[in-house]
Amino acid sequence: MAGALLRIARCYSPLSSPTPRLPPLLRRRASPPLRFLSVSSSSPPPAASAASSDDGRKGEYGRRGWDDHLGMSDDELMGQCDMGTFKASGPGGQHRNKRESAVRLRHRPTGIIAQAVEDRSQHKNRASALSRLRTLIALKVRKPINLEEYTPPVELLQILPLKSTIRGKDVGPQIGPNNSKFAPGMQALLDLLFAVEGSVSEAAKLLGLSTGAVSRLILSDDSLRTAANELRAAKVILVQISDCTCLCSLTRAWHTAQHIQKLKYQASGIPSITYHVTQSLIQSSLCEH
Amino acid sequence: MLASASSAAVASSSFLPRPKPKPHLLKRLASALTPPSPLSPSTGADADADQDPTPLFLRPPAHPVPAPCLAAFRRRAAALVPPSAPHLHRHLRWLLADAAHDPDADPALLRAPLGDLEALWLRHVRDRRPFQYVVGNEHWRDLVVAVREGVLIPRPETEAVVEMVGRVEGFEAGWWADLGTGSGAIAVAVARMLGPEGRVFATDVSEVAIEVARLNVQRYEMQDKVQIRHGSWFEPLEDLKGKLMGVISNPPYIPTDDLPGLQPEVGWHEPKLALDGGKDGLDHLLHLCEGLSSVLKPGGFFVFETNGNKQSEFLVDFLSTKWDSSFHDVEAVLDFADIKRFVTGYRR
């Protein structure tokens, strides 16, 4: 683990609802703000594989160590969701004339909820809810990136403007926010922004674009802009693991994080990708440093 | 959203003379506030608005109406919506979407004169005439199914039947029967999944249903795949005995005694023929079970919609005891509200 970068970022935790249950040890301090703790290591922690095997998709989708929810077909993604249709009381069927058109999807692995009510058929509402779910997953679920070996995935290349120097000719035309394929690209872009601590200029370098061009890309979609701003506002503390003292405290932090993650996983099925850590924990580990 | 639309309409209409409300409509506005009762049947001018059998949404947009007039109609119509029925605001939006070529254009081109639209809305709000009959369609799965008085409005629960058919091995090339097809919704949806050899034979005893089903088949250009036959249940299928890969039906299943207690939209306006299942609601379902084994080929699949838990449990029990030698894997299938809504199985 030595040499690995452990990054602790303050974030408006996007997965904070349902409120994660914290072990008593960490609940003692009054109203600690939720934090993100992400590990930029190329191999996922052991608990992560336990989490991803929940849906039995580890082998197929967990190639990069993290479930690629956005790479799934609609049917596969739907298979990971509980569907609620604001249930009717009463006998239903021929007895009733009322569209049960509202659809509410709960994505079991992440706990994210997406719903759609505006359309006249349940069929279409389901499709809208599913595409909304894809967007929410892209916005809320962060995957760790190893910056040293970083090559942007093709989904990200596809949403980049044509003038990007790393964008090959075979990538095809630029995909805009209205295209359903925008979500995976957006997710990859946010992953990158998260890894570079919200620095647009860093991200721009890695994407072969000017800072202005990346900014324009971020501004092209409201939800992307909001999510990116939250990442940029995050206070990021970098801790280089170099000596034993620090390693000790961080190992403790690491274990606690895993503990929390396991608890959380049991409680709500939220994946191992994000760890919620309280301020007190971070402070204690930094003090010793 | 509706509020902002109507306040904008107020602003724009203040520069223009407000259309004089027709006196006969005013009279009806007053009566709209009185509680609905089955004894206030649609008479006279109400019925006039609906003489044209073409569903509203398919009529030509031949009636230009200035935007302020339409906005005023929107306000008047919204004012009729009781607080207890907020979903009617959504219906109003849909009504305008279906009745106008482009509701935001000026003038808007309506598919019916504004007065007719007003009368249609009143009948929906006051007489509880189903919204689907007002606009002449129901959005069902990815289809817009034409409906009118005399055919059952396809229910959202029934959408699942199509998926069950899609899970049968080799369904694409099979011959299917949709018994009591009504609007033809199931027949069209299934036909659209079939391969070139696949066929759907849709039967119905009601002539109105046959007409509407034909319209829907044509609208989705499924004439080559769907054959509509007039007659009761299996009667028109004599030539297909032992040849069907599957039988689908959503027969009338409501016990006769339950009919008076139905939601007004259903009980007052939908055809009894499509709802009344006899004393226990099982008359037609049992008839269908009995005919199954002679029309299905070995391995053939069937799915019936039922009144719910009790009926499904009864039928599963009935089929797997009395008809055990004919069927296997008979089971009750849940609908989206976790009610055992369907009975499915295979012929041995």
XYZ file of C-alpha atoms in Angstrom:
637
model
C 0.000 0.000 0.000
C 3.012 2.235 0.454
C 3.385 4.722 -2.331
C -0.286 4.769 -2.993
C -2.051 8.070 -2.832
C -4.810 8.388 -0.368
C -7.006 11.261 -1.112
C -9.550 12.711 1.219
C -11.991 15.083 -0.297
C -14.761 17.076 1.234
C -17.769 16.612 -0.865
C -21.443 17.294 -0.852
C -21.874 13.643 -0.551
C -24.168 12.722 -3.399
C -25.016 9.404 -1.860
C -25.891 10.852 1.484
C -29.472 9.821 1.228
C -30.470 7.470 2.616
C -28.301 8.738 5.429
C -25.587 6.211 5.960
C -25.461 4.591 9.345
C -22.200 5.328 11.025
C -20.740 3.117 13.685
C -21.186 4.522 17.213
C -17.505 5.393 17.468
C -17.872 7.944 14.727
C -21.193 9.280 15.732
C -20.021 10.760 18.996
C -18.883 14.090 17.593
C -21.753 16.400 16.887
C -22.979 16.666 13.285
C -19.827 15.714 11.442
C -20.059 16.650 7.770
C -19.978 13.685 5.476
C -16.845 13.127 3.544
C -15.667 11.102 0.666
C -12.637 8.989 0.896
C -11.398 7.565 -2.299
C -8.372 5.460 -2.917
C -6.539 5.893 -6.177
C -5.103 2.468 -6.336
C -5.331 0.345 -9.419
C -6.729 -2.635 -7.575
C -9.955 -2.341 -5.677
C -10.034 -3.146 -1.977
C -11.099 -6.701 -1.213
C -14.460 -5.589 0.066
C -15.249 -4.116 -3.316
C -15.360 -7.471 -5.001
C -17.639 -8.754 -2.311
C -19.917 -5.836 -3.021
C -19.935 -6.241 -6.746
C -20.647 -9.944 -6.591
C -24.052 -9.086 -5.170
C -25.660 -9.176 -8.542
C -23.508 -11.975 -9.794
C -22.120 -9.685 -12.442
C -18.606 -9.432 -11.128
C -17.024 -11.436 -13.878
C -18.871 -9.812 -16.708
C -19.101 -6.221 -15.655
C -16.505 -5.885 -12.989
C -13.645 -6.050 -15.431
C -12.194 -2.804 -14.219
C -12.947 -3.748 -10.659
C -16.073 -1.572 -10.582
C -19.436 -2.376 -11.945
C -19.966 -0.653 -15.226
C -23.643 0.107 -14.749
C -23.784 2.456 -17.700
C -22.328 -0.164 -19.995
C -25.281 -2.444 -19.349
C -28.183 -2.807 -21.699
C -31.534 -1.421 -20.588
C -32.719 -4.913 -19.690
C -29.655 -5.669 -17.602
C -29.858 -2.348 -15.790
C -33.573 -2.874 -15.256
C -32.718 -6.246 -13.726
C -30.788 -4.410 -11.011
C -33.745 -2.187 -10.205
C -36.812 -2.533 -8.067
C -39.690 -0.998 -9.923
C -42.461 0.676 -8.030
C -45.502 2.082 -9.726
C -47.192 4.160 -7.070
C -49.258 1.180 -6.263
C -52.965 1.022 -6.631
C -55.062 -0.047 -3.771
C -57.967 -2.193 -4.790
C -58.410 -4.907 -7.327
C -56.946 -3.211 -10.418
C -57.253 -4.722 -13.887
C -60.663 -4.327 -15.501
C -61.997 -2.692 -12.329
C -60.108 0.516 -12.787
C -59.693 3.337 -15.209
C -56.590 5.152 -14.217
C -53.174 5.078 -15.696
C -50.630 3.746 -13.286
C -48.231 5.665 -15.388
C -45.774 6.877 -12.779
C -42.689 4.725 -12.550
C -40.123 4.747 -9.795
C -36.910 2.792 -10.166
C -34.580 2.007 -7.319
C -31.176 0.836 -8.438
C -30.244 -1.780 -5.841
C -26.426 -1.646 -6.151
C -26.220 2.134 -5.663
C -29.480 3.002 -3.939
C -30.122 5.683 -6.544
C -33.764 6.401 -7.266
C -35.094 7.700 -10.562
C -38.678 8.321 -11.463
C -40.839 9.523 -14.301
C -44.469 10.561 -14.227
C -44.971 12.880 -17.137
C -45.812 10.472 -19.872
C -49.072 8.814 -20.810
C -47.852 5.272 -20.936
C -46.034 3.324 -18.331
C -43.841 1.963 -21.065
C -42.524 5.417 -21.885
C -42.238 6.454 -18.270
C -40.133 3.396 -17.629
C -37.848 4.351 -20.480
C -37.601 7.944 -19.176
C -36.894 6.755 -15.646
C -34.204 4.419 -16.924
C -32.465 7.121 -18.911
C -32.731 9.433 -15.903
C -31.180 6.678 -13.808
C -28.252 6.467 -16.213
C -27.681 10.193 -15.854
C -27.876 9.991 -12.066
C -25.424 7.111 -11.957
C -23.063 9.094 -14.149
C -23.367 12.089 -11.842
C -23.214 10.317 -8.517
C -21.052 7.242 -8.758
C -17.319 7.984 -8.853
C -14.791 5.434 -9.932
C -11.138 5.738 -8.979
C -8.663 6.496 -11.729
C -4.981 5.802 -11.813
C -3.671 9.056 -13.260
C -0.247 7.671 -14.099
C -1.627 5.211 -16.592
C -4.660 7.226 -17.590
C -6.089 6.828 -21.048
C -9.554 8.279 -21.508
C -12.164 5.623 -22.274
C -13.867 5.783 -25.638
C -17.137 6.983 -24.030
C -15.284 10.087 -22.875
C -13.556 10.605 -26.221
C -16.960 10.564 -27.880
C -18.218 13.583 -25.961
C -15.038 15.602 -26.514
C -14.995 18.322 -29.153
C -13.339 17.316 -32.401
C -10.295 19.520 -31.834
C -9.057 17.373 -28.960
C -5.582 16.133 -29.846
C -6.090 12.742 -28.231
C -9.303 12.091 -30.086
C -8.673 9.726 -32.977
C -10.473 10.053 -36.309
C -12.269 6.769 -35.744
C -14.112 8.076 -32.675
C -16.829 9.593 -34.826
C -18.868 12.764 -34.375
C -19.129 14.504 -31.012
C -21.980 13.238 -28.853
C -24.034 15.970 -27.224
C -25.980 16.079 -23.935
C -29.221 15.054 -25.595
C -27.783 11.769 -26.776
C -28.287 8.773 -24.501
C -24.594 7.915 -24.930
C -23.622 11.175 -23.252
C -24.059 9.743 -19.740
C -21.136 7.268 -19.799
C -18.867 9.988 -21.188
C -20.048 12.391 -18.536
C -19.322 9.795 -15.868
C -15.789 9.284 -17.181
C -15.235 13.046 -17.291
C -16.389 13.464 -13.697
C -14.187 10.539 -12.648
C -11.259 12.337 -14.208
C -12.177 15.665 -12.614
C -12.457 13.904 -9.278
C -9.044 12.321 -9.739
C -7.406 15.673 -10.575
C -9.106 17.294 -7.593
C -11.444 19.337 -9.676
C -8.744 21.079 -11.668
C -10.157 21.797 -15.093
C -6.750 22.702 -16.478
C -5.267 19.378 -15.346
C -8.155 17.537 -16.913
C -7.790 19.609 -20.081
C -4.134 18.573 -20.404
C -5.029 14.922 -20.131
C -7.790 15.319 -22.679
C -5.688 17.234 -25.217
C -7.905 20.288 -25.020
C -7.665 23.881 -23.900
C -9.025 24.715 -20.460
C -11.683 26.831 -22.158
C -12.807 23.922 -24.300
C -13.227 21.656 -21.265
C -15.115 24.418 -19.454
C -17.444 24.795 -22.411
C -17.999 21.038 -22.436
C -18.869 21.114 -18.748
C -21.185 24.057 -19.259
C -23.004 22.301 -22.096
C -25.092 20.326 -19.637
C -26.663 21.715 -16.481
C -26.388 18.590 -14.371
C -22.788 18.050 -15.467
C -21.976 21.659 -14.577
C -23.512 21.312 -11.132
C -21.707 18.050 -10.404
C -18.397 19.447 -11.666
C -18.775 22.565 -9.527
C -19.371 20.437 -6.477
C -16.210 18.505 -7.183
C -14.253 21.708 -7.692
C -15.573 23.207 -4.500
C -14.421 20.136 -2.636
C -11.539 20.753 -0.330
C -8.992 18.194 -1.241
C -6.242 17.040 1.034
C -3.496 14.951 -0.390
C -1.558 12.721 1.876
C 1.496 11.016 0.598
C 2.091 7.776 2.432
C 5.807 7.985 3.056
C 6.529 7.035 6.607
C 5.379 4.569 9.179
C 3.570 6.926 11.514
C 1.389 8.175 8.793
C 0.925 4.724 7.385
C -0.319 3.573 10.771
C -2.944 6.235 11.077
C -3.975 5.857 7.508
C -4.145 2.131 7.827
C -6.491 2.723 10.693
C -8.458 5.135 8.584
C -8.473 2.593 5.838
C -9.785 -0.140 8.081
C -12.419 2.100 9.526
C -13.400 3.146 6.069
C -13.789 -0.466 5.086
C -15.739 -1.095 8.220
C -18.076 1.721 7.389
C -18.296 0.599 3.849
C -19.238 -2.905 4.901
C -21.819 -1.607 7.290
C -23.222 0.682 4.694
C -23.192 -2.020 2.168
C -25.202 -4.231 4.449
C -27.559 -1.431 5.279
C -28.351 -0.041 1.889
C -26.442 -1.768 -0.836
C -24.377 1.293 -1.667
C -21.225 0.180 -3.446
C -17.723 0.341 -2.187
C -16.763 3.116 -4.551
C -17.454 5.856 -2.052
C -16.578 5.802 1.580
C -18.242 8.120 3.964
C -15.818 9.204 6.618
C -16.421 11.699 9.348
C -14.344 14.754 9.951
C -13.203 13.438 13.316
C -11.629 10.440 11.710
C -9.783 12.492 9.162
C -8.601 14.949 11.770
C -7.292 12.207 13.974
C -5.338 10.689 11.141
C -3.942 14.057 10.076
C -2.956 15.063 13.595
C -0.552 12.215 13.943
C 0.960 13.136 10.623
C -46.491 24.827 -15.256
C -50.168 24.991 -15.934
C -50.483 28.007 -13.703
C -47.793 29.926 -15.537
C -49.324 28.998 -18.865
C -52.679 30.310 -17.839
C -51.316 33.481 -16.289
C -49.479 34.160 -19.535
C -52.751 33.560 -21.279
C -54.450 36.092 -19.048
C -51.832 38.652 -19.950
C -52.136 38.070 -23.672
C -55.887 37.887 -23.712
C -56.249 41.222 -21.957
C -55.277 42.883 -25.244
C -57.902 41.042 -27.184
C -61.632 40.836 -26.899
C -62.518 37.801 -24.863
C -64.651 35.351 -26.779
C -68.203 35.416 -25.551
C -68.996 32.158 -23.836
C -71.903 30.459 -25.461
C -74.982 30.537 -23.234
C -75.629 26.793 -23.418
C -72.089 26.168 -22.257
C -72.483 28.492 -19.311
C -75.489 26.559 -18.217
C -73.476 23.410 -18.271
C -70.637 24.945 -16.319
C -73.047 25.363 -13.464
C -74.195 21.788 -13.605
C -70.614 20.599 -13.718
C -70.307 21.351 -10.053
C -73.169 19.098 -9.115
C -72.066 15.622 -8.212
C -72.158 13.157 -11.067
C -74.744 10.456 -11.102
C -75.471 7.665 -13.516
C -78.951 9.090 -13.895
C -77.725 12.245 -15.641
C -77.262 10.630 -19.005
C -75.629 12.444 -21.862
C -78.348 13.968 -23.948
C -78.803 16.443 -26.745
C -75.847 18.704 -27.360
C -73.540 16.481 -25.307
C -73.985 13.538 -27.572
C -73.846 15.728 -30.685
C -70.211 16.418 -30.066
C -69.424 12.800 -30.547
C -71.347 11.738 -33.599
C -68.190 11.286 -35.624
C -66.941 7.717 -35.054
C -63.414 8.729 -36.051
C -61.381 9.059 -32.870
C -60.709 12.696 -32.081
C -56.948 12.367 -32.366
C -57.234 11.019 -35.923
C -59.508 13.751 -37.291
C -58.004 16.390 -39.557
C -56.902 19.592 -37.790
C -59.383 21.697 -39.696
C -60.600 24.192 -37.110
C -58.390 27.247 -36.645
C -58.791 28.832 -33.213
C -56.951 32.004 -32.122
C -54.507 31.346 -29.303
C -56.337 33.621 -26.812
C -59.565 31.670 -27.342
C -57.773 28.428 -26.722
C -56.104 29.899 -23.644
C -59.492 31.006 -22.366
C -60.823 27.514 -22.935
C -57.872 26.133 -21.037
C -58.705 28.399 -18.095
C -62.391 27.556 -18.130
C -61.634 23.855 -18.389
C -59.078 23.975 -15.586
C -61.580 25.799 -13.382
C -63.853 22.760 -13.617
C -61.270 20.444 -12.144
C -62.173 19.710 -8.526
C -59.304 19.828 -6.023
C -59.962 16.176 -5.310
C -58.989 15.209 -8.859
C -55.656 16.834 -9.702
C -55.000 14.207 -12.361
C -57.643 15.945 -14.487
C -55.179 18.785 -15.118
C -52.944 16.227 -16.756
C -55.899 15.004 -18.798
C -56.578 18.558 -19.919
C -53.009 18.875 -21.142
C -53.323 15.590 -22.978
C -56.688 16.574 -24.414
C -55.141 19.666 -25.961
C -52.154 17.675 -27.167
C -54.500 15.268 -28.951
C -57.073 17.796 -30.123
C -54.698 20.364 -31.588
C -52.135 19.939 -34.280
C -49.858 22.227 -32.292
C -51.534 23.651 -29.156
C -49.026 26.510 -28.967
C -49.513 27.757 -32.519
C -51.579 30.853 -33.247
C -54.097 30.154 -34.558
C -54.089 26.604 -33.225
C -55.555 24.056 -35.607
C -58.052 21.927 -33.733
C -59.415 18.560 -34.749
C -62.875 19.560 -33.510
C -64.642 22.899 -33.096
C -63.858 24.546 -29.772
C -67.477 24.174 -28.670
C -67.280 20.420 -29.182
C -64.084 20.287 -27.208
C -65.774 22.116 -24.384
C -68.634 19.639 -24.428
C -66.206 16.709 -24.502
C -64.357 18.061 -21.493
C -67.572 18.529 -19.589
C -68.634 14.997 -20.249
C -65.315 13.798 -18.936
C -65.403 15.883 -15.782
C -69.099 15.754 -15.065
C -70.312 12.466 -16.526
C -67.100 10.634 -15.777
C -66.810 9.549 -19.392
C -63.369 7.923 -19.603
C -60.688 10.234 -20.893
C -59.668 7.553 -23.366
C -63.087 7.696 -25.024
C -62.893 11.489 -25.130
C -59.681 11.617 -27.130
C -60.290 8.229 -28.746
C -57.055 6.590 -27.750
C -55.101 5.003 -24.977
C -51.319 5.029 -24.768
C -50.489 1.440 -24.126
C -46.953 0.088 -24.179
C -45.317 1.919 -27.065
C -48.605 2.048 -28.965
C -51.307 4.632 -29.295
C -54.352 2.371 -29.434
C -57.564 3.807 -30.882
C -60.589 3.139 -28.677
C -64.204 4.190 -28.545
C -67.394 3.390 -26.691
C -68.126 -0.296 -27.024
C -64.566 -1.556 -26.619
C -62.704 -2.110 -23.402
C -59.925 0.399 -22.808
C -56.725 -1.630 -22.568
C -55.362 -1.661 -19.037
C -51.773 -1.048 -17.987
C -51.684 -4.422 -16.210
C -52.306 -6.159 -19.511
C -49.091 -4.756 -20.987
C -47.204 -7.546 -19.210
C -48.957 -10.195 -21.318
C -46.948 -9.120 -24.339
C -43.678 -9.615 -22.500
C -44.754 -13.087 -21.426
C -45.394 -13.981 -25.055
C -41.949 -12.627 -25.932
C -40.336 -15.036 -23.493
C -41.796 -18.152 -25.140
C -39.147 -20.032 -27.042
C -39.604 -19.642 -30.770
C -42.595 -17.319 -30.410
C -41.554 -15.285 -33.442
C -42.529 -17.977 -35.926
C -45.667 -19.174 -34.168
C -49.367 -18.743 -34.748
C -51.092 -16.988 -31.877
C -54.696 -16.380 -30.933
C -55.909 -13.316 -29.056
C -59.408 -14.228 -27.916
C -61.741 -11.335 -27.201
C -59.265 -8.919 -28.710
C -61.354 -5.776 -28.092
C -59.342 -2.844 -29.382
C -56.761 -5.277 -30.752
C -54.035 -3.877 -28.501
C -52.565 -7.261 -27.568
C -52.839 -8.581 -31.118
C -51.005 -5.582 -32.588
C -48.310 -5.525 -29.894
C -47.648 -9.252 -30.288
C -47.717 -9.067 -34.086
C -45.079 -6.366 -34.015
C -42.672 -8.778 -32.309
C -43.285 -11.664 -34.707
C -41.090 -12.820 -37.556
C -42.288 -13.192 -41.163
C -44.005 -16.566 -40.520
C -45.677 -15.479 -37.288
C -49.420 -14.747 -37.227
C -52.005 -13.516 -34.764
C -55.642 -14.566 -35.059
C -57.744 -12.073 -33.160
C -61.349 -12.921 -32.418
C -64.162 -10.922 -30.898
C -67.891 -11.335 -30.699
C -68.526 -7.580 -30.690
C -68.810 -5.843 -34.027
C -67.607 -2.542 -32.633
C -64.513 -4.312 -31.337
C -63.903 -5.880 -34.741
C -64.088 -2.423 -36.345
C -61.764 -0.796 -33.830
C -59.318 -3.695 -33.890
C -59.221 -3.457 -37.670
C -58.432 0.249 -37.429
C -55.572 -0.408 -35.017
C -54.173 -3.207 -37.125
C -54.204 -0.893 -40.137
C -52.669 1.986 -38.247
C -49.698 -0.164 -37.349
C -49.649 -1.849 -40.777
C -50.031 -5.314 -39.326
C -52.617 -6.518 -41.870
C -50.229 -9.235 -43.071
C -49.680 -10.557 -39.577
C -53.040 -10.095 -37.835
C -56.191 -11.793 -39.029
C -59.326 -10.507 -37.364
C -62.224 -12.935 -37.112
C -65.724 -12.233 -35.906
C -67.116 -14.726 -33.411
C -67.158 -15.948 -29.862
C -63.895 -17.225 -28.342
C -62.738 -20.361 -30.226
C -65.666 -20.509 -32.661
C -63.960 -18.760 -35.559
C -60.807 -20.866 -35.144
C -62.133 -24.291 -36.234
C -59.532 -24.496 -39.000
C -56.644 -23.869 -36.595
C -57.167 -26.745 -34.180
C -53.885 -28.097 -32.885
C -51.905 -25.496 -34.812
C -51.561 -22.632 -32.338
C -48.333 -21.878 -30.542
C -50.188 -19.781 -28.039
C -53.512 -18.492 -26.774
C -53.788 -15.090 -25.135
C -56.926 -13.677 -23.589
C -58.103 -10.908 -21.335
C -61.705 -12.097 -21.018
C -64.440 -10.477 -18.903
C -63.721 -11.613 -15.367
C -65.551 -9.302 -12.974
C -68.197 -11.117 -10.898
C -71.636 -9.809 -11.895
C -72.378 -8.719 -8.348
C -69.349 -6.412 -8.384
C -70.450 -4.502 -11.482
C -72.607 -1.883 -9.706
C -69.717 -0.930 -7.440
C -67.264 -0.209 -10.225
C -65.570 3.153 -10.703
C -68.025 5.290 -12.737
C -65.640 5.596 -15.681
C -65.736 1.817 -15.947
C -69.197 0.850 -14.749
C -71.159 3.559 -16.524
C -69.242 3.739 -19.768
C -67.339 0.602 -20.649
C -69.118 -2.338 -22.299
C -70.628 -4.861 -19.883
C -69.863 -7.465 -22.513
C -66.156 -6.964 -21.861
C -66.412 -6.860 -18.063
C -69.104 -9.227 -16.838
C -67.640 -12.624 -16.029
C -70.821 -14.162 -14.625
C -71.562 -15.170 -11.072
C -68.001 -15.836 -9.921
C -66.416 -13.999 -12.796
C -65.133 -17.331 -14.056
C -67.663 -18.164 -16.779
C -65.481 -17.169 -19.691
C -62.165 -18.146 -18.127
C -63.432 -21.691 -17.571
C -64.733 -21.845 -21.118
C -61.313 -20.763 -22.352
C -59.562 -23.400 -20.239
C -61.770 -26.074 -21.693
C -61.097 -25.113 -25.280
C -57.354 -24.729 -24.832
C -56.181 -28.260 -25.326
C -57.836 -28.672 -28.695
C -56.463 -25.507 -30.297
C -52.941 -25.531 -28.840
C -50.291 -27.644 -30.433
C -48.190 -29.774 -28.077
C -45.902 -27.469 -26.097
C -48.175 -24.529 -26.806
C -48.368 -21.640 -24.331
C -51.336 -19.829 -22.854
C -51.780 -16.712 -20.766
C -55.036 -15.396 -19.334
C -55.649 -12.272 -17.345
C -57.858 -12.762 -14.288
C -59.609 -10.805 -11.575
C -56.646 -11.387 -9.278
C -55.414 -13.655 -6.519
C -58.452 -15.848 -5.837
C -59.385 -16.435 -9.453
C -55.788 -17.125 -10.448
C -55.295 -19.547 -7.587
C -58.528 -21.302 -8.444
C -57.590 -21.652 -12.107
C -54.078 -22.862 -11.363
C -55.547 -25.482 -9.068
C -58.237 -26.377 -11.582
C -55.830 -26.753 -14.493
C -53.230 -28.692 -12.555
C -55.697 -31.153 -11.092
C -58.557 -31.686 -13.519
C -56.422 -31.045 -16.586
C -53.143 -32.324 -15.236
C -52.688 -34.670 -18.163
C -53.001 -31.774 -20.616
C -50.913 -28.992 -19.090
C -47.684 -28.432 -17.240
C -45.951 -25.535 -15.517
C -49.272 -23.881 -14.776
C -48.673 -20.878 -12.561
C -50.065 -17.586 -11.386
C -48.024 -14.537 -12.407
C -47.950 -11.267 -10.480
C -48.766 -7.889 -11.985
C -46.934 -4.694 -11.061
C -49.064 -4.273 -7.953
C -48.104 -7.782 -6.787
C -51.558 -9.166 -7.477
C -51.694 -12.640 -9.021
C -53.146 -11.238 -12.227
C -52.274 -13.861 -14.834
C -52.402 -17.593 -15.268
C -49.894 -19.115 -17.637
C -48.928 -22.623 -18.636
C -47.982 -24.986 -21.429
C -49.794 -27.810 -23.152
C -48.150 -31.188 -22.772
